[in-house]
Amino acid sequence: MVEEKEIKCDNINYAVYKIGEWENNYEINILGTASEIPVTKPTLNHMIKQMDNIRASVFEIGGKELNGMIGLAMQFNPSFASRELDELIELEEKEYKNILNELNSVELKETEDTINLDTDEFVIYKLEYDGHSLSPKPYNDYAVKHQMEEIKRLKELSGERFTLEL
């Protein structure tokens, strides 16, 4: 499965995470509900851009404009549909500020460091451009195992409405 043996930590073609716990609890922010903590500067930058792109999507429900992060949360967790929209908007804004603070304070590897790609220490995704967007593909066995666990967790959270399979 693994083609290259190691990469430098400044390689923008890979997203590298460690499994850990966030300082704050997150209900809406999908990056904060996952246990993937960035390890490299390119991964951190990718996460922030991904979060900002999701938030930039705007749609209207009940006469309120909601960002994409709230929309995804409502899809994955049906219990959000019974909550007040103003409460969800306020909670998402609070979570956004908290996760940005956490992301900007995470300890990253030095850019000149290298990472062995065939490891159980880091979840590694190869970022491939599919013609429309970047698509992360699990690159090591640890990433495949972790992604399967995440799919199972999301299915349970969404009441089996989540349909992504590998």
Short mmCIF file of N, CA, C and O in Angstrom, two decimals, residues 61-145:
data_model
loop_
_atom_site.label_atom_id
_atom_site.label_comp_id
_atom_site.label_asym_id
_atom_site.label_seq_id
_atom_site.Cartn_x
_atom_site.Cartn_y
_atom_site.Cartn_z
N ILE A 61 -32.91 28.14 6.70
CA ILE A 61 -33.87 27.25 7.36
C ILE A 61 -34.65 28.10 8.34
O ILE A 61 -34.07 28.86 9.12
N GLY A 62 -35.95 27.99 8.30
CA GLY A 62 -36.79 28.72 9.25
C GLY A 62 -36.57 30.22 9.23
O GLY A 62 -36.66 30.85 10.29
N GLY A 63 -36.25 30.78 8.08
CA GLY A 63 -36.03 32.21 7.97
C GLY A 63 -34.68 32.67 8.48
O GLY A 63 -34.42 33.88 8.54
N LYS A 64 -33.80 31.76 8.84
CA LYS A 64 -32.46 32.11 9.34
C LYS A 64 -31.41 31.60 8.36
O LYS A 64 -31.55 30.53 7.78
N GLU A 65 -30.35 32.38 8.21
CA GLU A 65 -29.22 31.92 7.42
C GLU A 65 -28.30 31.11 8.32
O GLU A 65 -27.88 31.58 9.38
N LEU A 66 -28.01 29.89 7.89
CA LEU A 66 -27.14 29.00 8.64
C LEU A 66 -25.93 28.65 7.78
O LEU A 66 -26.06 28.50 6.57
N ASN A 67 -24.78 28.49 8.42
CA ASN A 67 -23.60 28.12 7.65
C ASN A 67 -23.54 26.60 7.50
O ASN A 67 -24.28 25.85 8.12
N GLY A 68 -22.65 26.15 6.61
CA GLY A 68 -22.54 24.73 6.29
C GLY A 68 -22.17 23.85 7.46
O GLY A 68 -22.52 22.67 7.49
N MET A 69 -21.46 24.39 8.44
CA MET A 69 -21.08 23.59 9.60
C MET A 69 -22.33 23.17 10.37
O MET A 69 -22.45 22.02 10.80
N ILE A 70 -23.28 24.09 10.51
CA ILE A 70 -24.54 23.77 11.19
C ILE A 70 -25.34 22.77 10.35
O ILE A 70 -25.92 21.83 10.87
N GLY A 71 -25.33 22.98 9.03
CA GLY A 71 -26.03 22.06 8.14
C GLY A 71 -25.52 20.64 8.24
O GLY A 71 -26.30 19.69 8.32
N LEU A 72 -24.20 20.47 8.24
CA LEU A 72 -23.63 19.13 8.40
C LEU A 72 -23.98 18.54 9.76
O LEU A 72 -24.32 17.36 9.85
N ALA A 73 -23.91 19.36 10.78
CA ALA A 73 -24.24 18.87 12.12
C ALA A 73 -25.68 18.38 12.17
O ALA A 73 -25.98 17.36 12.78
N MET A 74 -26.58 19.10 11.51
CA MET A 74 -27.99 18.71 11.49
C MET A 74 -28.18 17.40 10.72
O MET A 74 -29.04 16.59 11.07
N GLN A 75 -27.37 17.16 9.70
CA GLN A 75 -27.47 15.91 8.95
C GLN A 75 -26.95 14.74 9.77
O GLN A 75 -27.53 13.66 9.74
N PHE A 76 -25.84 14.93 10.46
CA PHE A 76 -25.23 13.84 11.21
C PHE A 76 -25.92 13.57 12.54
O PHE A 76 -25.85 12.47 13.06
N ASN A 77 -26.56 14.59 13.09
CA ASN A 77 -27.18 14.43 14.41
C ASN A 77 -28.61 14.96 14.36
O ASN A 77 -28.84 16.16 14.52
N PRO A 78 -29.57 14.07 14.16
CA PRO A 78 -30.97 14.49 14.02
C PRO A 78 -31.50 15.27 15.22
O PRO A 78 -32.47 16.02 15.08
N SER A 79 -30.89 15.15 16.39
CA SER A 79 -31.38 15.86 17.58
C SER A 79 -31.24 17.38 17.43
O SER A 79 -31.92 18.14 18.12
N PHE A 80 -30.36 17.83 16.52
CA PHE A 80 -30.21 19.28 16.32
C PHE A 80 -31.47 19.90 15.71
O PHE A 80 -31.70 21.09 15.87
N ALA A 81 -32.26 19.12 15.01
CA ALA A 81 -33.47 19.65 14.37
C ALA A 81 -34.47 20.18 15.40
O ALA A 81 -35.28 21.06 15.09
N SER A 82 -34.42 19.68 16.63
CA SER A 82 -35.36 20.13 17.66
C SER A 82 -34.83 21.31 18.48
O SER A 82 -35.53 21.81 19.35
N ARG A 83 -33.61 21.74 18.20
CA ARG A 83 -33.03 22.85 18.95
C ARG A 83 -33.32 24.17 18.27
O ARG A 83 -33.54 24.23 17.06
N GLU A 84 -33.32 25.23 19.03
CA GLU A 84 -33.55 26.58 18.50
C GLU A 84 -32.40 26.95 17.56
O GLU A 84 -31.23 26.74 17.88
N LEU A 85 -32.76 27.53 16.43
CA LEU A 85 -31.74 27.91 15.44
C LEU A 85 -30.77 28.94 15.99
O LEU A 85 -29.56 28.86 15.74
N ASP A 86 -31.28 29.91 16.74
CA ASP A 86 -30.37 30.91 17.33
C ASP A 86 -29.37 30.26 18.27
O ASP A 86 -28.21 30.67 18.34
N GLU A 87 -29.80 29.24 19.01
CA GLU A 87 -28.91 28.50 19.91
C GLU A 87 -27.81 27.80 19.10
O GLU A 87 -26.63 27.84 19.48
N LEU A 88 -28.18 27.18 17.97
CA LEU A 88 -27.20 26.49 17.13
C LEU A 88 -26.21 27.48 16.52
O LEU A 88 -25.01 27.20 16.45
N ILE A 89 -26.70 28.63 16.09
CA ILE A 89 -25.83 29.66 15.51
C ILE A 89 -24.82 30.13 16.56
O ILE A 89 -23.62 30.23 16.29
N GLU A 90 -25.30 30.41 17.75
CA GLU A 90 -24.42 30.87 18.83
C GLU A 90 -23.41 29.80 19.21
O GLU A 90 -22.22 30.08 19.40
N LEU A 91 -23.87 28.55 19.30
CA LEU A 91 -22.98 27.45 19.66
C LEU A 91 -21.91 27.24 18.59
O LEU A 91 -20.73 27.05 18.90
N GLU A 92 -22.29 27.31 17.32
CA GLU A 92 -21.32 27.11 16.24
C GLU A 92 -20.26 28.21 16.26
O GLU A 92 -19.08 27.93 16.10
N GLU A 93 -20.67 29.45 16.49
CA GLU A 93 -19.71 30.55 16.55
C GLU A 93 -18.73 30.36 17.71
O GLU A 93 -17.52 30.58 17.56
N LYS A 94 -19.24 29.93 18.86
CA LYS A 94 -18.38 29.67 20.02
C LYS A 94 -17.41 28.53 19.71
O LYS A 94 -16.20 28.63 19.99
N GLU A 95 -17.92 27.46 19.11
CA GLU A 95 -17.05 26.33 18.78
C GLU A 95 -16.00 26.71 17.75
O GLU A 95 -14.85 26.28 17.84
N TYR A 96 -16.37 27.53 16.78
CA TYR A 96 -15.43 27.97 15.76
C TYR A 96 -14.25 28.71 16.41
O TYR A 96 -13.08 28.43 16.11
N LYS A 97 -14.56 29.63 17.31
CA LYS A 97 -13.49 30.37 17.99
C LYS A 97 -12.62 29.43 18.82
O LYS A 97 -11.39 29.53 18.82
N ASN A 98 -13.25 28.49 19.53
CA ASN A 98 -12.50 27.55 20.36
C ASN A 98 -11.59 26.65 19.53
O ASN A 98 -10.43 26.44 19.88
N ILE A 99 -12.12 26.12 18.43
CA ILE A 99 -11.29 25.20 17.64
C ILE A 99 -10.16 25.95 16.95
O ILE A 99 -9.05 25.44 16.84
N LEU A 100 -10.40 27.19 16.52
CA LEU A 100 -9.31 27.99 15.95
C LEU A 100 -8.21 28.20 16.99
O LEU A 100 -7.02 28.07 16.67
N ASN A 101 -8.61 28.54 18.20
CA ASN A 101 -7.61 28.71 19.27
C ASN A 101 -6.83 27.43 19.51
O ASN A 101 -5.61 27.45 19.66
N GLU A 102 -7.54 26.31 19.54
CA GLU A 102 -6.86 25.03 19.75
C GLU A 102 -5.93 24.70 18.59
O GLU A 102 -4.80 24.26 18.79
N LEU A 103 -6.42 24.87 17.36
CA LEU A 103 -5.59 24.56 16.19
C LEU A 103 -4.34 25.44 16.15
O LEU A 103 -3.25 24.97 15.82
N ASN A 104 -4.49 26.70 16.51
CA ASN A 104 -3.35 27.61 16.47
C ASN A 104 -2.37 27.41 17.63
O ASN A 104 -1.28 27.99 17.61
N SER A 105 -2.74 26.59 18.60
CA SER A 105 -1.82 26.33 19.71
C SER A 105 -1.29 24.89 19.72
O SER A 105 -0.51 24.53 20.60
N VAL A 106 -1.68 24.09 18.73
CA VAL A 106 -1.23 22.71 18.69
C VAL A 106 0.27 22.66 18.37
O VAL A 106 0.78 23.49 17.61
N GLU A 107 0.96 21.72 19.00
CA GLU A 107 2.39 21.56 18.73
C GLU A 107 2.57 20.78 17.44
O GLU A 107 2.04 19.69 17.29
N LEU A 108 3.33 21.37 16.52
CA LEU A 108 3.56 20.76 15.22
C LEU A 108 5.01 20.30 15.10
O LEU A 108 5.91 20.86 15.74
N LYS A 109 5.22 19.31 14.25
CA LYS A 109 6.58 18.89 13.94
C LYS A 109 7.27 19.99 13.15
O LYS A 109 6.62 20.77 12.45
N GLU A 110 8.57 20.06 13.25
CA GLU A 110 9.36 21.03 12.49
C GLU A 110 9.31 20.66 11.00
O GLU A 110 9.26 19.47 10.66
N THR A 111 9.33 21.66 10.14
CA THR A 111 9.20 21.40 8.71
C THR A 111 10.31 20.52 8.14
O THR A 111 10.09 19.78 7.19
N GLU A 112 11.50 20.56 8.74
CA GLU A 112 12.59 19.74 8.24
C GLU A 112 12.57 18.31 8.78
O GLU A 112 13.31 17.46 8.31
N ASP A 113 11.70 18.03 9.76
CA ASP A 113 11.55 16.66 10.28
C ASP A 113 10.96 15.76 9.20
O ASP A 113 10.34 16.23 8.25
N THR A 114 11.15 14.46 9.38
CA THR A 114 10.53 13.49 8.46
C THR A 114 9.61 12.57 9.25
O THR A 114 9.74 12.41 10.46
N ILE A 115 8.66 11.99 8.52
CA ILE A 115 7.70 11.06 9.10
C ILE A 115 7.71 9.79 8.27
O ILE A 115 7.60 9.84 7.04
N ASN A 116 7.85 8.65 8.95
CA ASN A 116 7.74 7.36 8.31
C ASN A 116 6.27 7.16 7.95
O ASN A 116 5.39 7.29 8.79
N LEU A 117 5.98 6.85 6.68
CA LEU A 117 4.60 6.73 6.23
C LEU A 117 3.94 5.42 6.65
O LEU A 117 2.72 5.35 6.74
N ASP A 118 4.71 4.40 6.89
CA ASP A 118 4.15 3.11 7.29
C ASP A 118 4.26 2.98 8.80
O ASP A 118 5.11 2.29 9.34
N THR A 119 3.36 3.70 9.50
CA THR A 119 3.44 3.81 10.95
C THR A 119 2.07 3.66 11.59
O THR A 119 1.05 3.90 10.94
N ASP A 120 2.06 3.25 12.83
CA ASP A 120 0.84 3.23 13.63
C ASP A 120 0.82 4.42 14.59
O ASP A 120 -0.03 4.48 15.47
N GLU A 121 1.74 5.34 14.41
CA GLU A 121 1.80 6.53 15.25
C GLU A 121 0.93 7.66 14.69
O GLU A 121 0.35 8.44 15.45
N PHE A 122 0.82 7.73 13.37
CA PHE A 122 0.09 8.82 12.73
C PHE A 122 -0.91 8.28 11.70
O PHE A 122 -0.62 7.33 10.98
N VAL A 123 -2.06 8.94 11.66
CA VAL A 123 -3.04 8.70 10.61
C VAL A 123 -2.62 9.58 9.45
O VAL A 123 -2.51 10.80 9.60
N ILE A 124 -2.37 8.97 8.29
CA ILE A 124 -1.84 9.72 7.15
C ILE A 124 -2.76 9.55 5.95
O ILE A 124 -3.14 8.42 5.59
N TYR A 125 -3.11 10.68 5.34
CA TYR A 125 -3.91 10.69 4.13
C TYR A 125 -3.09 11.31 3.01
O TYR A 125 -2.41 12.31 3.22
N LYS A 126 -3.16 10.73 1.83
CA LYS A 126 -2.57 11.35 0.64
C LYS A 126 -3.66 12.23 0.05
O LYS A 126 -4.79 11.81 -0.13
N LEU A 127 -3.33 13.48 -0.22
CA LEU A 127 -4.28 14.42 -0.79
C LEU A 127 -4.18 14.37 -2.30
O LEU A 127 -3.13 14.68 -2.87
N GLU A 128 -5.26 13.96 -2.94
CA GLU A 128 -5.28 13.84 -4.39
C GLU A 128 -6.34 14.77 -4.95
O GLU A 128 -7.45 14.84 -4.43
N TYR A 129 -6.00 15.44 -6.04
CA TYR A 129 -6.94 16.33 -6.71
C TYR A 129 -7.76 15.49 -7.67
O TYR A 129 -7.22 14.80 -8.54
N ASP A 130 -9.09 15.51 -7.49
CA ASP A 130 -9.97 14.69 -8.33
C ASP A 130 -10.61 15.47 -9.47
O ASP A 130 -11.59 15.03 -10.06
N GLY A 131 -10.08 16.64 -9.78
CA GLY A 131 -10.63 17.47 -10.84
C GLY A 131 -11.50 18.59 -10.32
O GLY A 131 -11.70 19.59 -11.00
N HIS A 132 -12.05 18.42 -9.14
CA HIS A 132 -12.91 19.45 -8.55
C HIS A 132 -12.41 19.90 -7.17
O HIS A 132 -12.57 21.05 -6.81
N SER A 133 -11.85 18.99 -6.43
CA SER A 133 -11.41 19.33 -5.08
C SER A 133 -10.34 18.34 -4.63
O SER A 133 -10.09 17.33 -5.29
N LEU A 134 -9.74 18.63 -3.49
CA LEU A 134 -8.79 17.70 -2.89
C LEU A 134 -9.56 16.59 -2.21
O LEU A 134 -10.54 16.82 -1.52
N SER A 135 -9.10 15.39 -2.42
CA SER A 135 -9.74 14.23 -1.83
C SER A 135 -8.71 13.47 -1.01
O SER A 135 -7.72 12.98 -1.55
N PRO A 136 -8.92 13.38 0.31
CA PRO A 136 -7.95 12.64 1.14
C PRO A 136 -8.18 11.13 1.04
O PRO A 136 -9.28 10.64 1.21
N LYS A 137 -7.13 10.41 0.72
CA LYS A 137 -7.17 8.95 0.62
C LYS A 137 -6.32 8.37 1.74
O LYS A 137 -5.16 8.76 1.90
N PRO A 138 -6.86 7.45 2.53
CA PRO A 138 -6.04 6.83 3.58
C PRO A 138 -4.77 6.24 2.96
O PRO A 138 -4.84 5.53 1.96
N TYR A 139 -3.63 6.57 3.57
CA TYR A 139 -2.36 6.18 2.96
C TYR A 139 -1.67 5.03 3.68
O TYR A 139 -0.89 4.31 3.08
N ASN A 140 -1.94 4.88 4.95
CA ASN A 140 -1.33 3.76 5.67
C ASN A 140 -2.43 2.92 6.32
O ASN A 140 -3.60 3.33 6.38
N ASP A 141 -2.07 1.74 6.77
CA ASP A 141 -3.06 0.84 7.37
C ASP A 141 -3.73 1.45 8.58
O ASP A 141 -4.92 1.24 8.82
N TYR A 142 -2.99 2.23 9.35
CA TYR A 142 -3.54 2.89 10.53
C TYR A 142 -4.64 3.87 10.12
O TYR A 142 -5.68 3.98 10.78
N ALA A 143 -4.46 4.58 9.00
CA ALA A 143 -5.48 5.51 8.51
C ALA A 143 -6.73 4.77 8.03
O ALA A 143 -7.85 5.22 8.27
N VAL A 144 -6.55 3.64 7.37
CA VAL A 144 -7.70 2.84 6.92
C VAL A 144 -8.51 2.38 8.13
O VAL A 144 -9.74 2.52 8.17
N LYS A 145 -7.82 1.85 9.13
CA LYS A 145 -8.50 1.38 10.35
C LYS A 145 -9.23 2.54 11.03
O LYS A 145 -10.40 2.40 11.42
#
